[in-house]
mmCIF file of C-alpha atoms in Angstrom:
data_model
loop_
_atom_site.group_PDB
_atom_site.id
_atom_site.type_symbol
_atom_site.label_atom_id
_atom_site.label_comp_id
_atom_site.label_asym_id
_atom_site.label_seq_id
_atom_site.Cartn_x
_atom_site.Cartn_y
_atom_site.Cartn_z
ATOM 1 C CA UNK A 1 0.000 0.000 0.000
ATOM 2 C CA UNK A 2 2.549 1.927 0.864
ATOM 3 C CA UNK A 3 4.459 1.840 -2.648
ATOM 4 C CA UNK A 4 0.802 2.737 -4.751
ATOM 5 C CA UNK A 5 0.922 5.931 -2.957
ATOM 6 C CA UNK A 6 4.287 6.564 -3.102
ATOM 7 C CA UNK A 7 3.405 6.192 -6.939
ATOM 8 C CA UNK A 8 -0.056 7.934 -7.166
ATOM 9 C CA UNK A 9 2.106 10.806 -5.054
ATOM 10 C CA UNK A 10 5.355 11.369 -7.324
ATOM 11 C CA UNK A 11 3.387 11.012 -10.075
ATOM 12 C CA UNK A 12 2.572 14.662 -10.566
ATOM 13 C CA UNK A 13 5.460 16.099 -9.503
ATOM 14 C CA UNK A 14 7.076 13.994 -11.987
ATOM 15 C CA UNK A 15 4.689 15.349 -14.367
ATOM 16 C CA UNK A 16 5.431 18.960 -13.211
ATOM 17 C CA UNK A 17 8.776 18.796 -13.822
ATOM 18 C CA UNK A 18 8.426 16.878 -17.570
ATOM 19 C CA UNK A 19 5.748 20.096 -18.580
ATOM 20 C CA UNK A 20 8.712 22.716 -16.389
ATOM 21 C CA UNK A 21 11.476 20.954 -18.599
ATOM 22 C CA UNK A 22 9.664 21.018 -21.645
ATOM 23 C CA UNK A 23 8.593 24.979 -21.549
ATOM 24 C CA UNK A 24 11.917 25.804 -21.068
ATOM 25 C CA UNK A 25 12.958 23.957 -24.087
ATOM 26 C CA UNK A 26 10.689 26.290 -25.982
ATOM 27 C CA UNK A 27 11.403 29.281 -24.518
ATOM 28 C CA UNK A 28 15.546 28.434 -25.504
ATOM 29 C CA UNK A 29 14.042 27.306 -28.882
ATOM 30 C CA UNK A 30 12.189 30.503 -29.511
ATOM 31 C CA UNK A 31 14.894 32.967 -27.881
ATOM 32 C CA UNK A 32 16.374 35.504 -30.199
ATOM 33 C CA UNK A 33 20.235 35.282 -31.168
ATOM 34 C CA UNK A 34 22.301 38.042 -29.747
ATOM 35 C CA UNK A 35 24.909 37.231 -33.098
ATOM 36 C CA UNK A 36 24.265 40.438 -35.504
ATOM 37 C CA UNK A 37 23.284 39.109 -39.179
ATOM 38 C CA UNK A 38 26.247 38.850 -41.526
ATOM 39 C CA UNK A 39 24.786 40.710 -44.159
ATOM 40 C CA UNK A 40 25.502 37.595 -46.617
ATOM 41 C CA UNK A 41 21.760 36.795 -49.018
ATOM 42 C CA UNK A 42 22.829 34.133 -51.379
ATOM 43 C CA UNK A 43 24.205 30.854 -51.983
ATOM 44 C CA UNK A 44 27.244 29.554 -53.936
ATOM 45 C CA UNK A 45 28.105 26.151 -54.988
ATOM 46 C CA UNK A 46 31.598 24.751 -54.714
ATOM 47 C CA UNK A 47 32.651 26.677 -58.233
ATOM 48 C CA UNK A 48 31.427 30.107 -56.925
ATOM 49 C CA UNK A 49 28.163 30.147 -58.785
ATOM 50 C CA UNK A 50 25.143 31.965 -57.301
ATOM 51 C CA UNK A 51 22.678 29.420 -56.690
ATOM 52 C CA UNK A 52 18.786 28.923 -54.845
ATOM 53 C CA UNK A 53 19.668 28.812 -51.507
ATOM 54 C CA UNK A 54 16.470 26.666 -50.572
ATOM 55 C CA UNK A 55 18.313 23.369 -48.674
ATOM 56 C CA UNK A 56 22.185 24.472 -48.981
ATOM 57 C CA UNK A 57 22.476 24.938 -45.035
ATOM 58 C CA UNK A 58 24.501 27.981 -46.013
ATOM 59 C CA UNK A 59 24.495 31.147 -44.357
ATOM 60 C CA UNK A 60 22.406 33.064 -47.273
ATOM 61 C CA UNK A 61 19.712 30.566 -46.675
ATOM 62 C CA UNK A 62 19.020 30.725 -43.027
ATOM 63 C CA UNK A 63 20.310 34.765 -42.334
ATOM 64 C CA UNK A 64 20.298 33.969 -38.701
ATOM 65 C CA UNK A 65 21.360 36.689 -36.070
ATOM 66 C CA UNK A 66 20.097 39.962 -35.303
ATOM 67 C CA UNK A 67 18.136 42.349 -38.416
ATOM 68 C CA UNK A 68 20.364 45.686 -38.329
ATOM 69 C CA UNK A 69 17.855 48.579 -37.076
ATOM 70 C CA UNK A 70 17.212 50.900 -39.856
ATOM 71 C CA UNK A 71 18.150 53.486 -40.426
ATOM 72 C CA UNK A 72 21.629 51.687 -39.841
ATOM 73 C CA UNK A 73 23.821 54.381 -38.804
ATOM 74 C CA UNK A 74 23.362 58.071 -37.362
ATOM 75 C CA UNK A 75 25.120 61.029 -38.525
ATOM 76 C CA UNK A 76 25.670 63.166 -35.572
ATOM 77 C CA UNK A 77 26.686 66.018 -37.378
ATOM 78 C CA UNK A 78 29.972 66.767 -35.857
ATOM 79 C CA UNK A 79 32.423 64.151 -37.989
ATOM 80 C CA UNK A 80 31.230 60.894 -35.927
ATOM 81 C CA UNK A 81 28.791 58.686 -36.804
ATOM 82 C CA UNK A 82 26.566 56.418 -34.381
ATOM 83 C CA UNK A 83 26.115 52.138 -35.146
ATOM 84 C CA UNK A 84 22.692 52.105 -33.977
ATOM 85 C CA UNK A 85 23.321 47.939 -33.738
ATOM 86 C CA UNK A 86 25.889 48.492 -31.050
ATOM 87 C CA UNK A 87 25.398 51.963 -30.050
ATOM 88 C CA UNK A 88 29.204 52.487 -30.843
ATOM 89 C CA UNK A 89 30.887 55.732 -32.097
ATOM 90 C CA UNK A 90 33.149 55.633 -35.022
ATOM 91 C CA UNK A 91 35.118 58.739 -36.875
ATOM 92 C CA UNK A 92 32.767 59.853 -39.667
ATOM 93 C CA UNK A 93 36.170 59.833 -41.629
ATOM 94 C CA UNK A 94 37.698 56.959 -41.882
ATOM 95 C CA UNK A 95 41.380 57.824 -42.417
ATOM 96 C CA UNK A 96 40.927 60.790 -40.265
ATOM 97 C CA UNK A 97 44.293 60.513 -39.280
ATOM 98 C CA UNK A 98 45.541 60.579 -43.275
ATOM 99 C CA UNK A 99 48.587 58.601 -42.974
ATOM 100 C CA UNK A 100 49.867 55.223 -41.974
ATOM 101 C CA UNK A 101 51.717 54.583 -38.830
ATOM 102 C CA UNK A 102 52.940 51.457 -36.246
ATOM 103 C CA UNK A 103 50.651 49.819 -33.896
ATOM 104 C CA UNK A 104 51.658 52.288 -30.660
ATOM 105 C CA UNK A 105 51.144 55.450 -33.160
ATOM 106 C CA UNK A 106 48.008 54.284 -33.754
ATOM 107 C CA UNK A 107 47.353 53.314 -29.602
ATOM 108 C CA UNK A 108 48.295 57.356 -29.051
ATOM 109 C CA UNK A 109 46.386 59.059 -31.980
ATOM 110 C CA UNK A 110 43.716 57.387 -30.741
ATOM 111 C CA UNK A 111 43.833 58.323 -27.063
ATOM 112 C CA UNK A 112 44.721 61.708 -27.669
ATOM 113 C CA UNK A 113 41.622 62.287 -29.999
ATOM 114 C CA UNK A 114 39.188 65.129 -29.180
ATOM 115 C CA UNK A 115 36.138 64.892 -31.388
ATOM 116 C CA UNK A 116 31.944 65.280 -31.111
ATOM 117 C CA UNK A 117 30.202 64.367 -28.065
ATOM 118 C CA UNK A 118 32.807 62.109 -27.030
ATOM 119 C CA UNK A 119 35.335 64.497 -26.384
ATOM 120 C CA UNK A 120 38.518 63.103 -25.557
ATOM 121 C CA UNK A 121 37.559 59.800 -24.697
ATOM 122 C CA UNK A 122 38.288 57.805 -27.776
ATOM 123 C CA UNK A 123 40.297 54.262 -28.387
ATOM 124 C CA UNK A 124 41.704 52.071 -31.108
ATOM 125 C CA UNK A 125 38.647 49.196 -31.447
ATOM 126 C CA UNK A 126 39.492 46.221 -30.307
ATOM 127 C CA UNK A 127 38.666 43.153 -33.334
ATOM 128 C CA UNK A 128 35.579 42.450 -32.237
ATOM 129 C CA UNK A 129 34.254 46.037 -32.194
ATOM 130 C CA UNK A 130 36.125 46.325 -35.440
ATOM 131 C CA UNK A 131 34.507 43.103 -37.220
ATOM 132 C CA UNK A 132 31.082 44.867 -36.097
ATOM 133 C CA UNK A 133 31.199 47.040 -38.748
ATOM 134 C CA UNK A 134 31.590 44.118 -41.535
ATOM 135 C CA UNK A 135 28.930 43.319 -44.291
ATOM 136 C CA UNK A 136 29.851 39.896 -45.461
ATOM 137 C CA UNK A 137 27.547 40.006 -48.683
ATOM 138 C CA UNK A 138 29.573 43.492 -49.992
ATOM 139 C CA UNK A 139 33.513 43.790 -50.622
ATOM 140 C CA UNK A 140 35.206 46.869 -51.578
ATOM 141 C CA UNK A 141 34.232 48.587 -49.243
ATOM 142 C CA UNK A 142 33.173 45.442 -46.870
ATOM 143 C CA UNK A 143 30.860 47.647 -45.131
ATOM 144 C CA UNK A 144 26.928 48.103 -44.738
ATOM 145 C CA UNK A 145 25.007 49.536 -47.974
ATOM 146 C CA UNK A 146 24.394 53.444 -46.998
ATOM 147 C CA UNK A 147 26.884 53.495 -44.796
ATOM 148 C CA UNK A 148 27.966 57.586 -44.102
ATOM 149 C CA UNK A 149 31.636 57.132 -43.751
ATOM 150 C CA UNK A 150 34.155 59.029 -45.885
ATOM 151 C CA UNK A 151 37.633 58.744 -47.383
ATOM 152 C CA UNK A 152 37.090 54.872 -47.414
ATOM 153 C CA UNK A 153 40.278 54.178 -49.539
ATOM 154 C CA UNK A 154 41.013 50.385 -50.957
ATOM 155 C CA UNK A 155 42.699 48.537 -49.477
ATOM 156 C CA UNK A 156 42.817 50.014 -46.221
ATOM 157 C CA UNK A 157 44.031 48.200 -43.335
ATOM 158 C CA UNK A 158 43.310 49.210 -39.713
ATOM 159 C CA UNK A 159 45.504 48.583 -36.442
ATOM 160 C CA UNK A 160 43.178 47.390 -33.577
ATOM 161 C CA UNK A 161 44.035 47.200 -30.163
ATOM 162 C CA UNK A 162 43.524 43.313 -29.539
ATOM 163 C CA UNK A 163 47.454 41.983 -29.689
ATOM 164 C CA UNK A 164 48.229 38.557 -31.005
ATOM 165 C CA UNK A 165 48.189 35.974 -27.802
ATOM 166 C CA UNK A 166 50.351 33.180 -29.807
ATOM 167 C CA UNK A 167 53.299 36.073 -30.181
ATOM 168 C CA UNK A 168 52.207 39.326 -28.394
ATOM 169 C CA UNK A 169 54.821 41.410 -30.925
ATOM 170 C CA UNK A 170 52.036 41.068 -33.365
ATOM 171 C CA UNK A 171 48.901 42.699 -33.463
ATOM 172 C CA UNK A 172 45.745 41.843 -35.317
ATOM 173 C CA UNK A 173 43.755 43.950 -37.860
ATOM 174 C CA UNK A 174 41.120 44.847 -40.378
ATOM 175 C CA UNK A 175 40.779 44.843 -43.698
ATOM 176 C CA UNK A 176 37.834 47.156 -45.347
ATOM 177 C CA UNK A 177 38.015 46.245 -48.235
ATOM 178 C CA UNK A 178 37.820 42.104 -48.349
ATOM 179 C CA UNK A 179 35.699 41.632 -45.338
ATOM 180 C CA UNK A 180 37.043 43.499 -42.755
ATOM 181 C CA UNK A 181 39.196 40.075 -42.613
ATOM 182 C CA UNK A 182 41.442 39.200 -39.560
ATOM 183 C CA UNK A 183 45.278 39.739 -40.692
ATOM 184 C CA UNK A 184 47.873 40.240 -38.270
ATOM 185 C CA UNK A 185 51.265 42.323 -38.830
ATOM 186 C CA UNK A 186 54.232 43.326 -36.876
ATOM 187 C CA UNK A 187 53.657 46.107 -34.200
ATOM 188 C CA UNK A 188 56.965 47.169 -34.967
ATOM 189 C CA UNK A 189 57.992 46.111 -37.958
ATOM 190 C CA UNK A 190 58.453 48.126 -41.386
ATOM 191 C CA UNK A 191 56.065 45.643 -43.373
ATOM 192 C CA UNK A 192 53.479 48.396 -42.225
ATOM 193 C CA UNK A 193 54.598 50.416 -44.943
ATOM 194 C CA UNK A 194 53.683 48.160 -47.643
ATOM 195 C CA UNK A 195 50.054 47.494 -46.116
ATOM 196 C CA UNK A 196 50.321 50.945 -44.532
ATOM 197 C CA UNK A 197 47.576 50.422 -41.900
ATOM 198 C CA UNK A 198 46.181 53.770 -39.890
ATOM 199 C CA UNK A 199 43.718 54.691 -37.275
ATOM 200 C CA UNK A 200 39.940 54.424 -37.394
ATOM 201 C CA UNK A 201 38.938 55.297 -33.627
ATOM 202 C CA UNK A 202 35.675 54.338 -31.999
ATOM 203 C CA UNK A 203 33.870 55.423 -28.297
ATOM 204 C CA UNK A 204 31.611 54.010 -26.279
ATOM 205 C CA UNK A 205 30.747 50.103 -25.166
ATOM 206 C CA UNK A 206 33.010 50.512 -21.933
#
C-alpha cells in the first residue's frame, strides 16, 4: 500500500517537472540570437556560382542573427557617426588621421583624440568592435550599404588594439576592403609600410 501511494504521489510532480522541462525547451528554442546578421543573401556552390539557396544549409539561406535597425547608422553632425546595432561611435572619416603609422602610433592618436560628443575619450577598437562594422555580402568597401563614412580608400588596413596571444609582438587587424578580414602584422615592424595600416577610432561600449 505503501508503494501505490508513493506512486499515485510522485506522479505529478514527476509530471510537473516533464511540462517545467519542456517549456523551457521552448522558450531556448524561440529565444532571439544576440549574433548580428552577416549581411551575406545568397548561396554559392563549390565553383562560386550563385545558386537557390532553398536546402544548402549555407548562411544566405538561413540569415540567422540579429536584423540591423534601420536606419543603420546616425550622422551626428559633428564628424562621428553612431552604429545604432551596437550603439558604438566611429570617426565619420575613416582615415581621419591621413597617414599610416605602427601599432603604438596608432594606440596614441587614438587616445589623444578630441572629437563630437565624445570628447577626448576615444580608443583604437578592439577586433571584435572592429569586425562589427563588416557586411559579409559586400567587398570593396566590406561595409553596410548606406553606410555615411568618408575617405574609405582600398585597401585600407586598420591597427586594432587586440594583440596577437600566440606572439604578443604582433597585433591583429582589419581589412575594409575584403571583409574586414582578420590579418595580423608586426607592431613594430616596417612591413606596415607596404600594407600601410592607420587609425579608425571608436567610443563608447566601456
Amino acid at each position: 500500500m505503501l508503494r501505490k501511494n508513493f506512486i499515485v504521489k510522485a506522479l505529478p510532480v514527476f509530471a510537473g517537472v516533464f511540462l517545467l522541462s519542456l517549456s523551457t525547451c521552448v522558450v531556448q528554442e524561440e529565444q532571439d540570437s544576440t549574433v548580428p546578421k552577416t549581411g551575406q543573401t545568397l548561396c554559392y556552390d563549390t565553383a562560386g556560382a550563385v545558386i537557390d539557396c532553398e536546402g544548402t544549409g549555407q548562411d544566405g539561406e538561413y540569415q540567422a542573427g540579429v536584423a540591423s535597425p534601420d536606419p543603420r547608422f546616425t550622422d551626428n553632425g559633428d564628424d562621428t557617426v553612431t552604429d545604432n546595432l551596437t550603439g558604438l561611435i566611429w570617426t565619420k572619416d575613416s582615415n581621419r588621421a591621413g597617414e599610416s603609422m605602427i601599432w603604438q602610433e596608432a594606440l596614441d592618436y587614438c587616445e589623444d583624440l578630441s572629437l563630437g560628443a565624445c570628447g577626448d575619450n576615444w580608443r583604437l577598437p578592439n577586433i571584435r568592435e572592429a569586425r562589427s562594422l563588416s557586411n559579409y555580402g559586400s567587398i570593396q568597401p566590406s561595409l553596410p550599404s548606406g553606410h555615411p563614412f568618408t575617405n574609405v580608400v582600398m585597401p585600407m588596413y586598420y591597427w586594432t588594439s587586440t594583440t596577437v596571444t600566440e606572439d604578443p609582438t604582433f597585433c591583429w587587424t582589419m581589412n575594409v576592403g575584403w571583409g574586414l578580414e582578420d590579418y595580423f602584422l608586426s607592431k613594430i615592424n616596417d612591413v606596415y609600410t607596404t600594407l600601410a595600416p592607420t587609425a579608425w577610432c571608436v567610443c563608447g561600449g566601456q
